[in-house]
JSON list of C-alpha atoms in Angstrom, two decimals:
[
{"chain": "A", "resi": 1, "resn": "MET", "atom": "CA", "xyz": [73.65, 11.72, 212.07]},
{"chain": "A", "resi": 2, "resn": "LYS", "atom": "CA", "xyz": [77.09, 10.06, 212.28]},
{"chain": "A", "resi": 3, "resn": "TRP", "atom": "CA", "xyz": [77.68, 6.43, 213.08]},
{"chain": "A", "resi": 4, "resn": "THR", "atom": "CA", "xyz": [79.68, 5.82, 216.25]},
{"chain": "A", "resi": 5, "resn": "CYS", "atom": "CA", "xyz": [82.68, 3.52, 216.14]},
{"chain": "A", "resi": 6, "resn": "VAL", "atom": "CA", "xyz": [85.73, 2.36, 218.04]},
{"chain": "A", "resi": 7, "resn": "ILE", "atom": "CA", "xyz": [89.10, 1.21, 216.75]},
{"chain": "A", "resi": 8, "resn": "VAL", "atom": "CA", "xyz": [90.77, -1.82, 218.33]},
{"chain": "A", "resi": 9, "resn": "GLU", "atom": "CA", "xyz": [94.30, -1.89, 216.94]},
{"chain": "A", "resi": 10, "resn": "ASP", "atom": "CA", "xyz": [97.67, -2.32, 218.69]},
{"chain": "A", "resi": 11, "resn": "LEU", "atom": "CA", "xyz": [99.76, -0.56, 216.00]},
{"chain": "A", "resi": 12, "resn": "GLN", "atom": "CA", "xyz": [99.52, 3.20, 216.44]},
{"chain": "A", "resi": 13, "resn": "VAL", "atom": "CA", "xyz": [100.32, 4.00, 212.80]},
{"chain": "A", "resi": 14, "resn": "ALA", "atom": "CA", "xyz": [97.50, 1.70, 211.63]},
{"chain": "A", "resi": 15, "resn": "ALA", "atom": "CA", "xyz": [95.07, 3.18, 214.15]},
{"chain": "A", "resi": 16, "resn": "ASP", "atom": "CA", "xyz": [95.97, 6.74, 213.10]},
{"chain": "A", "resi": 17, "resn": "TYR", "atom": "CA", "xyz": [95.40, 5.89, 209.43]},
{"chain": "A", "resi": 18, "resn": "LEU", "atom": "CA", "xyz": [92.05, 4.32, 210.21]},
{"chain": "A", "resi": 19, "resn": "ALA", "atom": "CA", "xyz": [91.02, 7.33, 212.29]},
{"chain": "A", "resi": 20, "resn": "LYS", "atom": "CA", "xyz": [91.90, 9.63, 209.37]},
{"chain": "A", "resi": 21, "resn": "CYS", "atom": "CA", "xyz": [89.77, 7.50, 207.03]},
{"chain": "A", "resi": 22, "resn": "CYS", "atom": "CA", "xyz": [86.87, 7.78, 209.46]},
{"chain": "A", "resi": 23, "resn": "GLU", "atom": "CA", "xyz": [87.25, 11.55, 209.68]},
{"chain": "A", "resi": 24, "resn": "LYS", "atom": "CA", "xyz": [87.57, 11.93, 205.91]},
{"chain": "A", "resi": 25, "resn": "SER", "atom": "CA", "xyz": [84.36, 9.97, 205.30]},
{"chain": "A", "resi": 26, "resn": "GLY", "atom": "CA", "xyz": [82.30, 12.48, 207.29]},
{"chain": "A", "resi": 27, "resn": "LEU", "atom": "CA", "xyz": [80.08, 9.57, 208.36]},
{"chain": "A", "resi": 28, "resn": "LEU", "atom": "CA", "xyz": [81.84, 8.30, 211.45]},
{"chain": "A", "resi": 29, "resn": "GLN", "atom": "CA", "xyz": [82.52, 9.52, 214.96]},
{"chain": "A", "resi": 30, "resn": "VAL", "atom": "CA", "xyz": [85.41, 7.68, 216.61]},
{"chain": "A", "resi": 31, "resn": "LYS", "atom": "CA", "xyz": [84.56, 7.18, 220.27]},
{"chain": "A", "resi": 32, "resn": "GLY", "atom": "CA", "xyz": [87.81, 5.53, 221.27]},
{"chain": "A", "resi": 33, "resn": "HIS", "atom": "CA", "xyz": [90.98, 3.65, 220.33]},
{"chain": "A", "resi": 34, "resn": "PHE", "atom": "CA", "xyz": [92.11, 0.57, 222.25]},
{"chain": "A", "resi": 35, "resn": "THR", "atom": "CA", "xyz": [95.30, -1.42, 221.85]},
{"chain": "A", "resi": 36, "resn": "ASN", "atom": "CA", "xyz": [94.12, -4.66, 223.47]},
{"chain": "A", "resi": 37, "resn": "VAL", "atom": "CA", "xyz": [90.99, -6.75, 223.91]},
{"chain": "A", "resi": 38, "resn": "GLU", "atom": "CA", "xyz": [90.70, -6.26, 227.68]},
{"chain": "A", "resi": 39, "resn": "GLU", "atom": "CA", "xyz": [90.46, -2.46, 227.47]},
{"chain": "A", "resi": 40, "resn": "ALA", "atom": "CA", "xyz": [88.14, -2.62, 224.47]},
{"chain": "A", "resi": 41, "resn": "LEU", "atom": "CA", "xyz": [85.77, -5.04, 226.20]},
{"chain": "A", "resi": 42, "resn": "ASP", "atom": "CA", "xyz": [85.63, -2.89, 229.31]},
{"chain": "A", "resi": 43, "resn": "TYR", "atom": "CA", "xyz": [84.50, 0.06, 227.19]},
{"chain": "A", "resi": 44, "resn": "LEU", "atom": "CA", "xyz": [82.19, -1.79, 224.81]},
{"chain": "A", "resi": 45, "resn": "ASN", "atom": "CA", "xyz": [80.26, -3.59, 227.53]},
{"chain": "A", "resi": 46, "resn": "LYS", "atom": "CA", "xyz": [79.46, -0.21, 229.08]},
{"chain": "A", "resi": 47, "resn": "ASN", "atom": "CA", "xyz": [78.96, 1.82, 225.90]},
{"chain": "A", "resi": 48, "resn": "SER", "atom": "CA", "xyz": [77.21, 0.80, 222.69]},
{"chain": "A", "resi": 49, "resn": "VAL", "atom": "CA", "xyz": [78.63, 1.74, 219.29]},
{"chain": "A", "resi": 50, "resn": "ASP", "atom": "CA", "xyz": [77.45, 1.17, 215.73]},
{"chain": "A", "resi": 51, "resn": "ILE", "atom": "CA", "xyz": [80.69, -0.08, 214.19]},
{"chain": "A", "resi": 52, "resn": "LEU", "atom": "CA", "xyz": [83.75, -1.92, 215.48]},
{"chain": "A", "resi": 53, "resn": "PHE", "atom": "CA", "xyz": [87.01, -1.69, 213.49]},
{"chain": "A", "resi": 54, "resn": "LEU", "atom": "CA", "xyz": [88.84, -4.71, 214.80]},
{"chain": "A", "resi": 55, "resn": "ASP", "atom": "CA", "xyz": [92.38, -6.00, 214.36]},
{"chain": "A", "resi": 56, "resn": "VAL", "atom": "CA", "xyz": [92.88, -9.74, 214.84]},
{"chain": "A", "resi": 57, "resn": "GLU", "atom": "CA", "xyz": [96.39, -10.18, 216.22]},
{"chain": "A", "resi": 58, "resn": "MET", "atom": "CA", "xyz": [97.15, -8.14, 219.32]},
{"chain": "A", "resi": 59, "resn": "PRO", "atom": "CA", "xyz": [99.10, -8.74, 222.52]},
{"chain": "A", "resi": 60, "resn": "GLY", "atom": "CA", "xyz": [97.17, -11.26, 224.60]},
{"chain": "A", "resi": 61, "resn": "ALA", "atom": "CA", "xyz": [93.68, -12.08, 223.37]},
{"chain": "A", "resi": 62, "resn": "THR", "atom": "CA", "xyz": [92.74, -11.86, 219.68]},
{"chain": "A", "resi": 63, "resn": "GLY", "atom": "CA", "xyz": [90.02, -9.90, 217.96]},
{"chain": "A", "resi": 64, "resn": "PHE", "atom": "CA", "xyz": [87.98, -13.10, 217.65]},
{"chain": "A", "resi": 65, "resn": "ASP", "atom": "CA", "xyz": [88.26, -13.56, 221.42]},
{"chain": "A", "resi": 66, "resn": "LEU", "atom": "CA", "xyz": [86.71, -10.12, 221.79]},
{"chain": "A", "resi": 67, "resn": "LEU", "atom": "CA", "xyz": [83.77, -11.08, 219.57]},
{"chain": "A", "resi": 68, "resn": "ASP", "atom": "CA", "xyz": [83.27, -14.25, 221.63]},
{"chain": "A", "resi": 69, "resn": "GLN", "atom": "CA", "xyz": [82.98, -12.21, 224.82]},
{"chain": "A", "resi": 70, "resn": "LEU", "atom": "CA", "xyz": [81.08, -9.17, 223.61]},
{"chain": "A", "resi": 71, "resn": "ALA", "atom": "CA", "xyz": [77.60, -8.86, 225.12]},
{"chain": "A", "resi": 72, "resn": "TYR", "atom": "CA", "xyz": [76.08, -7.38, 221.95]},
{"chain": "A", "resi": 73, "resn": "TYR", "atom": "CA", "xyz": [76.91, -7.25, 218.28]},
{"chain": "A", "resi": 74, "resn": "PRO", "atom": "CA", "xyz": [77.76, -4.01, 216.48]},
{"chain": "A", "resi": 75, "resn": "LYS", "atom": "CA", "xyz": [78.70, -4.15, 212.82]},
{"chain": "A", "resi": 76, "resn": "VAL", "atom": "CA", "xyz": [82.28, -5.45, 212.59]},
{"chain": "A", "resi": 77, "resn": "ILE", "atom": "CA", "xyz": [84.92, -4.58, 210.01]},
{"chain": "A", "resi": 78, "resn": "LEU", "atom": "CA", "xyz": [88.08, -6.64, 210.47]},
{"chain": "A", "resi": 79, "resn": "THR", "atom": "CA", "xyz": [91.43, -5.01, 209.70]},
{"chain": "A", "resi": 80, "resn": "THR", "atom": "CA", "xyz": [94.35, -7.42, 209.41]},
{"chain": "A", "resi": 81, "resn": "SER", "atom": "CA", "xyz": [97.43, -8.04, 207.27]},
{"chain": "A", "resi": 82, "resn": "LYS", "atom": "CA", "xyz": [96.79, -11.80, 206.98]},
{"chain": "A", "resi": 83, "resn": "SER", "atom": "CA", "xyz": [94.38, -13.23, 204.40]},
{"chain": "A", "resi": 84, "resn": "GLU", "atom": "CA", "xyz": [94.07, -16.55, 206.25]},
{"chain": "A", "resi": 85, "resn": "TYR", "atom": "CA", "xyz": [91.64, -14.91, 208.70]},
{"chain": "A", "resi": 86, "resn": "ALA", "atom": "CA", "xyz": [89.09, -14.41, 205.93]},
{"chain": "A", "resi": 87, "resn": "TYR", "atom": "CA", "xyz": [87.37, -17.74, 206.69]},
{"chain": "A", "resi": 88, "resn": "ASN", "atom": "CA", "xyz": [87.08, -16.87, 210.38]},
{"chain": "A", "resi": 89, "resn": "ALA", "atom": "CA", "xyz": [85.67, -13.51, 209.38]},
{"chain": "A", "resi": 90, "resn": "PHE", "atom": "CA", "xyz": [82.96, -15.30, 207.41]},
{"chain": "A", "resi": 91, "resn": "GLU", "atom": "CA", "xyz": [82.21, -17.55, 210.38]},
{"chain": "A", "resi": 92, "resn": "TYR", "atom": "CA", "xyz": [81.70, -14.49, 212.59]},
{"chain": "A", "resi": 93, "resn": "ASN", "atom": "CA", "xyz": [79.51, -12.85, 209.96]},
{"chain": "A", "resi": 94, "resn": "VAL", "atom": "CA", "xyz": [81.56, -9.65, 209.89]},
{"chain": "A", "resi": 95, "resn": "THR", "atom": "CA", "xyz": [80.50, -6.87, 207.52]},
{"chain": "A", "resi": 96, "resn": "ASP", "atom": "CA", "xyz": [83.83, -6.68, 205.68]},
{"chain": "A", "resi": 97, "resn": "PHE", "atom": "CA", "xyz": [87.46, -7.76, 205.79]},
{"chain": "A", "resi": 98, "resn": "LEU", "atom": "CA", "xyz": [90.05, -5.04, 205.15]},
{"chain": "A", "resi": 99, "resn": "LYS", "atom": "CA", "xyz": [93.49, -6.48, 204.37]},
{"chain": "A", "resi": 100, "resn": "LYS", "atom": "CA", "xyz": [96.28, -4.10, 205.41]},
{"chain": "A", "resi": 101, "resn": "PRO", "atom": "CA", "xyz": [97.50, -1.96, 203.86]},
{"chain": "A", "resi": 102, "resn": "PHE", "atom": "CA", "xyz": [94.20, -0.78, 202.35]},
{"chain": "A", "resi": 103, "resn": "THR", "atom": "CA", "xyz": [93.34, 2.33, 200.38]},
{"chain": "A", "resi": 104, "resn": "TYR", "atom": "CA", "xyz": [90.77, 4.94, 201.29]},
{"chain": "A", "resi": 105, "resn": "GLN", "atom": "CA", "xyz": [88.68, 3.75, 198.33]},
{"chain": "A", "resi": 106, "resn": "ARG", "atom": "CA", "xyz": [88.65, 0.23, 199.79]},
{"chain": "A", "resi": 107, "resn": "PHE", "atom": "CA", "xyz": [87.65, 1.71, 203.14]},
{"chain": "A", "resi": 108, "resn": "GLN", "atom": "CA", "xyz": [84.71, 3.47, 201.44]},
{"chain": "A", "resi": 109, "resn": "GLU", "atom": "CA", "xyz": [83.63, 0.18, 199.88]},
{"chain": "A", "resi": 110, "resn": "ALA", "atom": "CA", "xyz": [83.44, -1.33, 203.36]},
{"chain": "A", "resi": 111, "resn": "LEU", "atom": "CA", "xyz": [81.27, 1.54, 204.55]},
{"chain": "A", "resi": 112, "resn": "ASN", "atom": "CA", "xyz": [78.98, 1.04, 201.56]},
{"chain": "A", "resi": 113, "resn": "LYS", "atom": "CA", "xyz": [78.22, -2.46, 202.82]},
{"chain": "A", "resi": 114, "resn": "LEU", "atom": "CA", "xyz": [76.69, -0.89, 205.93]},
{"chain": "A", "resi": 115, "resn": "THR", "atom": "CA", "xyz": [73.77, 0.43, 203.93]},
{"chain": "A", "resi": 116, "resn": "THR", "atom": "CA", "xyz": [70.92, -1.38, 202.20]},
{"chain": "A", "resi": 117, "resn": "PRO", "atom": "CA", "xyz": [70.46, -1.25, 198.40]},
{"chain": "A", "resi": 118, "resn": "ALA", "atom": "CA", "xyz": [67.87, 1.48, 198.99]},
{"chain": "A", "resi": 119, "resn": "GLY", "atom": "CA", "xyz": [70.52, 3.47, 200.84]},
{"chain": "A", "resi": 120, "resn": "GLU", "atom": "CA", "xyz": [68.84, 3.15, 204.21]},
{"chain": "A", "resi": 121, "resn": "ASN", "atom": "CA", "xyz": [70.93, 2.79, 207.30]},
{"chain": "A", "resi": 122, "resn": "ASN", "atom": "CA", "xyz": [71.39, -0.92, 207.92]},
{"chain": "A", "resi": 123, "resn": "ILE", "atom": "CA", "xyz": [73.20, -0.53, 211.24]},
{"chain": "A", "resi": 124, "resn": "SER", "atom": "CA", "xyz": [71.18, -1.85, 214.11]},
{"chain": "A", "resi": 125, "resn": "SER", "atom": "CA", "xyz": [72.50, -3.54, 217.22]},
{"chain": "A", "resi": 126, "resn": "THR", "atom": "CA", "xyz": [68.91, -3.73, 218.44]},
{"chain": "A", "resi": 127, "resn": "ALA", "atom": "CA", "xyz": [67.29, -5.79, 215.67]},
{"chain": "A", "resi": 128, "resn": "SER", "atom": "CA", "xyz": [68.18, -9.25, 216.99]},
{"chain": "A", "resi": 129, "resn": "ASP", "atom": "CA", "xyz": [65.68, -11.70, 218.45]},
{"chain": "A", "resi": 130, "resn": "HIS", "atom": "CA", "xyz": [68.00, -12.43, 221.36]},
{"chain": "A", "resi": 131, "resn": "ILE", "atom": "CA", "xyz": [70.73, -10.98, 223.56]},
{"chain": "A", "resi": 132, "resn": "PHE", "atom": "CA", "xyz": [73.68, -12.34, 225.51]},
{"chain": "A", "resi": 133, "resn": "ILE", "atom": "CA", "xyz": [74.31, -11.18, 229.06]},
{"chain": "A", "resi": 134, "resn": "LYS", "atom": "CA", "xyz": [77.26, -11.73, 231.36]},
{"chain": "A", "resi": 135, "resn": "CYS", "atom": "CA", "xyz": [76.16, -13.69, 234.42]},
{"chain": "A", "resi": 136, "resn": "ASP", "atom": "CA", "xyz": [78.12, -15.87, 236.84]},
{"chain": "A", "resi": 137, "resn": "GLY", "atom": "CA", "xyz": [81.26, -15.77, 234.73]},
{"chain": "A", "resi": 138, "resn": "LYS", "atom": "CA", "xyz": [79.62, -16.84, 231.48]},
{"chain": "A", "resi": 139, "resn": "LEU", "atom": "CA", "xyz": [77.60, -15.41, 228.60]},
{"chain": "A", "resi": 140, "resn": "VAL", "atom": "CA", "xyz": [73.96, -16.43, 228.84]},
{"chain": "A", "resi": 141, "resn": "ARG", "atom": "CA", "xyz": [71.65, -16.25, 225.84]},
{"chain": "A", "resi": 142, "resn": "LEU", "atom": "CA", "xyz": [68.17, -14.86, 226.46]},
{"chain": "A", "resi": 143, "resn": "ASN", "atom": "CA", "xyz": [65.58, -14.85, 223.70]},
{"chain": "A", "resi": 144, "resn": "ASN", "atom": "CA", "xyz": [63.53, -11.66, 223.59]},
{"chain": "A", "resi": 145, "resn": "ASP", "atom": "CA", "xyz": [60.28, -13.52, 224.15]},
{"chain": "A", "resi": 146, "resn": "GLU", "atom": "CA", "xyz": [61.67, -15.05, 227.36]},
{"chain": "A", "resi": 147, "resn": "ILE", "atom": "CA", "xyz": [62.29, -11.67, 229.00]},
{"chain": "A", "resi": 148, "resn": "LEU", "atom": "CA", "xyz": [59.40, -10.12, 230.94]},
{"chain": "A", "resi": 149, "resn": "PHE", "atom": "CA", "xyz": [61.19, -6.97, 232.07]},
{"chain": "A", "resi": 150, "resn": "ILE", "atom": "CA", "xyz": [64.53, -5.51, 233.09]},
{"chain": "A", "resi": 151, "resn": "GLU", "atom": "CA", "xyz": [64.92, -3.71, 236.42]},
{"chain": "A", "resi": 152, "resn": "SER", "atom": "CA", "xyz": [67.66, -1.33, 237.54]},
{"chain": "A", "resi": 153, "resn": "MET", "atom": "CA", "xyz": [69.65, -2.21, 240.66]},
{"chain": "A", "resi": 154, "resn": "GLY", "atom": "CA", "xyz": [72.11, 0.68, 240.79]},
{"chain": "A", "resi": 155, "resn": "ASP", "atom": "CA", "xyz": [75.21, -0.39, 238.85]},
{"chain": "A", "resi": 156, "resn": "TYR", "atom": "CA", "xyz": [73.51, -3.69, 238.06]},
{"chain": "A", "resi": 157, "resn": "VAL", "atom": "CA", "xyz": [70.33, -4.75, 236.29]},
{"chain": "A", "resi": 158, "resn": "LYS", "atom": "CA", "xyz": [68.01, -7.71, 236.81]},
{"chain": "A", "resi": 159, "resn": "PHE", "atom": "CA", "xyz": [66.59, -9.58, 233.82]},
{"chain": "A", "resi": 160, "resn": "VAL", "atom": "CA", "xyz": [63.33, -11.23, 234.83]},
{"chain": "A", "resi": 161, "resn": "THR", "atom": "CA", "xyz": [61.99, -14.18, 232.83]},
{"chain": "A", "resi": 162, "resn": "THR", "atom": "CA", "xyz": [59.00, -16.42, 233.57]},
{"chain": "A", "resi": 163, "resn": "ASP", "atom": "CA", "xyz": [60.99, -18.76, 235.81]},
{"chain": "A", "resi": 164, "resn": "LYS", "atom": "CA", "xyz": [64.41, -17.16, 236.38]},
{"chain": "A", "resi": 165, "resn": "LYS", "atom": "CA", "xyz": [66.19, -13.94, 237.31]},
{"chain": "A", "resi": 166, "resn": "PHE", "atom": "CA", "xyz": [69.62, -12.91, 236.03]},
{"chain": "A", "resi": 167, "resn": "ILE", "atom": "CA", "xyz": [71.70, -10.11, 237.56]},
{"chain": "A", "resi": 168, "resn": "THR", "atom": "CA", "xyz": [74.49, -8.53, 235.55]},
{"chain": "A", "resi": 169, "resn": "HIS", "atom": "CA", "xyz": [76.67, -5.42, 235.67]},
{"chain": "A", "resi": 170, "resn": "ASN", "atom": "CA", "xyz": [74.98, -2.86, 233.40]},
{"chain": "A", "resi": 171, "resn": "THR", "atom": "CA", "xyz": [72.62, 0.12, 233.41]},
{"chain": "A", "resi": 172, "resn": "ILE", "atom": "CA", "xyz": [69.13, 0.78, 232.09]},
{"chain": "A", "resi": 173, "resn": "LYS", "atom": "CA", "xyz": [70.45, 3.75, 230.11]},
{"chain": "A", "resi": 174, "resn": "ASN", "atom": "CA", "xyz": [72.98, 1.58, 228.32]},
{"chain": "A", "resi": 175, "resn": "LEU", "atom": "CA", "xyz": [70.53, -1.27, 227.67]},
{"chain": "A", "resi": 176, "resn": "GLU", "atom": "CA", "xyz": [67.93, 1.10, 226.27]},
{"chain": "A", "resi": 177, "resn": "GLU", "atom": "CA", "xyz": [70.20, 1.58, 223.25]},
{"chain": "A", "resi": 178, "resn": "LYS", "atom": "CA", "xyz": [70.97, -2.12, 222.81]},
{"chain": "A", "resi": 179, "resn": "VAL", "atom": "CA", "xyz": [67.71, -4.05, 223.17]},
{"chain": "A", "resi": 180, "resn": "ASN", "atom": "CA", "xyz": [65.30, -4.60, 220.30]},
{"chain": "A", "resi": 181, "resn": "ARG", "atom": "CA", "xyz": [63.07, -1.52, 220.33]},
{"chain": "A", "resi": 182, "resn": "GLN", "atom": "CA", "xyz": [60.28, -3.35, 218.55]},
{"chain": "A", "resi": 183, "resn": "THR", "atom": "CA", "xyz": [59.97, -5.62, 221.56]},
{"chain": "A", "resi": 184, "resn": "PHE", "atom": "CA", "xyz": [61.14, -3.51, 224.50]},
{"chain": "A", "resi": 185, "resn": "ILE", "atom": "CA", "xyz": [60.26, -0.07, 225.77]},
{"chain": "A", "resi": 186, "resn": "LYS", "atom": "CA", "xyz": [61.48, 2.01, 228.69]},
{"chain": "A", "resi": 187, "resn": "VAL", "atom": "CA", "xyz": [58.56, 2.82, 230.99]},
{"chain": "A", "resi": 188, "resn": "HIS", "atom": "CA", "xyz": [60.42, 4.30, 233.95]},
{"chain": "A", "resi": 189, "resn": "ARG", "atom": "CA", "xyz": [63.99, 5.34, 234.74]},
{"chain": "A", "resi": 190, "resn": "SER", "atom": "CA", "xyz": [64.38, 1.97, 236.46]},
{"chain": "A", "resi": 191, "resn": "TYR", "atom": "CA", "xyz": [62.44, -0.32, 234.11]},
{"chain": "A", "resi": 192, "resn": "ILE", "atom": "CA", "xyz": [62.47, -1.61, 230.54]},
{"chain": "A", "resi": 193, "resn": "ILE", "atom": "CA", "xyz": [59.60, -3.96, 229.76]},
{"chain": "A", "resi": 194, "resn": "ASN", "atom": "CA", "xyz": [58.66, -6.42, 227.03]},
{"chain": "A", "resi": 195, "resn": "ILE", "atom": "CA", "xyz": [55.69, -4.69, 225.41]},
{"chain": "A", "resi": 196, "resn": "ASN", "atom": "CA", "xyz": [54.20, -8.09, 224.46]},
{"chain": "A", "resi": 197, "resn": "LYS", "atom": "CA", "xyz": [54.08, -9.29, 228.07]},
{"chain": "A", "resi": 198, "resn": "ILE", "atom": "CA", "xyz": [51.78, -6.61, 229.56]},
{"chain": "A", "resi": 199, "resn": "ASP", "atom": "CA", "xyz": [48.72, -8.15, 231.22]},
{"chain": "A", "resi": 200, "resn": "ASP", "atom": "CA", "xyz": [46.99, -4.91, 232.17]},
{"chain": "A", "resi": 201, "resn": "ILE", "atom": "CA", "xyz": [47.54, -1.24, 232.99]},
{"chain": "A", "resi": 202, "resn": "ARG", "atom": "CA", "xyz": [45.97, 0.61, 235.91]},
{"chain": "A", "resi": 203, "resn": "GLU", "atom": "CA", "xyz": [46.55, 4.33, 236.25]},
{"chain": "A", "resi": 204, "resn": "ASN", "atom": "CA", "xyz": [50.34, 4.72, 236.47]},
{"chain": "A", "resi": 205, "resn": "ASP", "atom": "CA", "xyz": [51.25, 1.07, 236.87]},
{"chain": "A", "resi": 206, "resn": "LEU", "atom": "CA", "xyz": [51.35, -1.92, 234.59]},
{"chain": "A", "resi": 207, "resn": "PHE", "atom": "CA", "xyz": [51.31, -5.59, 235.48]},
{"chain": "A", "resi": 208, "resn": "ILE", "atom": "CA", "xyz": [53.30, -8.45, 234.01]},
{"chain": "A", "resi": 209, "resn": "LYS", "atom": "CA", "xyz": [52.79, -11.94, 235.44]},
{"chain": "A", "resi": 210, "resn": "GLY", "atom": "CA", "xyz": [51.89, -10.51, 238.85]},
{"chain": "A", "resi": 211, "resn": "ASN", "atom": "CA", "xyz": [54.73, -8.00, 238.88]},
{"chain": "A", "resi": 212, "resn": "GLU", "atom": "CA", "xyz": [53.66, -4.38, 239.41]},
{"chain": "A", "resi": 213, "resn": "ILE", "atom": "CA", "xyz": [55.81, -1.94, 237.45]},
{"chain": "A", "resi": 214, "resn": "PRO", "atom": "CA", "xyz": [55.52, 1.86, 237.66]},
{"chain": "A", "resi": 215, "resn": "VAL", "atom": "CA", "xyz": [55.01, 3.89, 234.50]},
{"chain": "A", "resi": 216, "resn": "SER", "atom": "CA", "xyz": [56.36, 7.43, 234.70]},
{"chain": "A", "resi": 217, "resn": "LYS", "atom": "CA", "xyz": [54.42, 10.36, 233.30]},
{"chain": "A", "resi": 218, "resn": "ALA", "atom": "CA", "xyz": [57.27, 11.02, 230.88]},
{"chain": "A", "resi": 219, "resn": "HIS", "atom": "CA", "xyz": [56.89, 7.57, 229.30]},
{"chain": "A", "resi": 220, "resn": "LYS", "atom": "CA", "xyz": [53.17, 6.81, 229.62]},
{"chain": "A", "resi": 221, "resn": "ALA", "atom": "CA", "xyz": [52.15, 8.37, 226.30]},
{"chain": "A", "resi": 222, "resn": "ASP", "atom": "CA", "xyz": [54.79, 6.32, 224.45]},
{"chain": "A", "resi": 223, "resn": "VAL", "atom": "CA", "xyz": [53.61, 3.14, 226.13]},
{"chain": "A", "resi": 224, "resn": "LEU", "atom": "CA", "xyz": [49.96, 3.76, 225.21]},
{"chain": "A", "resi": 225, "resn": "LYS", "atom": "CA", "xyz": [50.93, 4.43, 221.59]},
{"chain": "A", "resi": 226, "resn": "ARG", "atom": "CA", "xyz": [52.50, 0.97, 221.42]},
{"chain": "A", "resi": 227, "resn": "LEU", "atom": "CA", "xyz": [49.36, -0.80, 222.59]},
{"chain": "A", "resi": 228, "resn": "ASN", "atom": "CA", "xyz": [46.69, -2.10, 220.23]},
{"chain": "A", "resi": 229, "resn": "ILE", "atom": "CA", "xyz": [43.85, -0.15, 221.83]},
{"chain": "A", "resi": 230, "resn": "ILE", "atom": "CA", "xyz": [40.48, -0.55, 220.09]}
]
């Protein structure tokens, strides 16, 4: 299975070279190329990818601005011609820093950092203990254990915690790929729930802090497998 990636680079020749490296590796599927932060953010906040190849200096906002605004964190490989951004790269915990111009061998070395010593895939945008969501013009951090469930509202979703509700522009389908799958599970086309917050289950409904949530037949078996039934 190939890793998905996007290229954010304003120079076409650099983007073309990077795309060729991706194709040559046989490991990557390029989902898009964007020449500025605004277009990239619009795509990335609607579509999850495994890897982000990111230039720093572009017209308008910088690559670091993009990372500040991104609602989730794919693996990031910076591509820039200036070594002085190396410290910033460290601060943002990027996977690697490719100084232009770079060779295909150097590109391969960056890809090697995306795997564990045992060779297992180390790419996971869903392994974090928290998420950031866009709400009321700002990014709000929600710890996984705060979230009771997520409910679809058409083109929006509602994050329900013990004492608050947050509405943001997103979809259940998109979030299903981004949330920590050890903590969350989709139980219905309109609901993702925190598996640790279930109080009880009755027939085709489950209850979390007084909230009744339907469980579809298609998902019920998966839900029951996740419970510690004795």
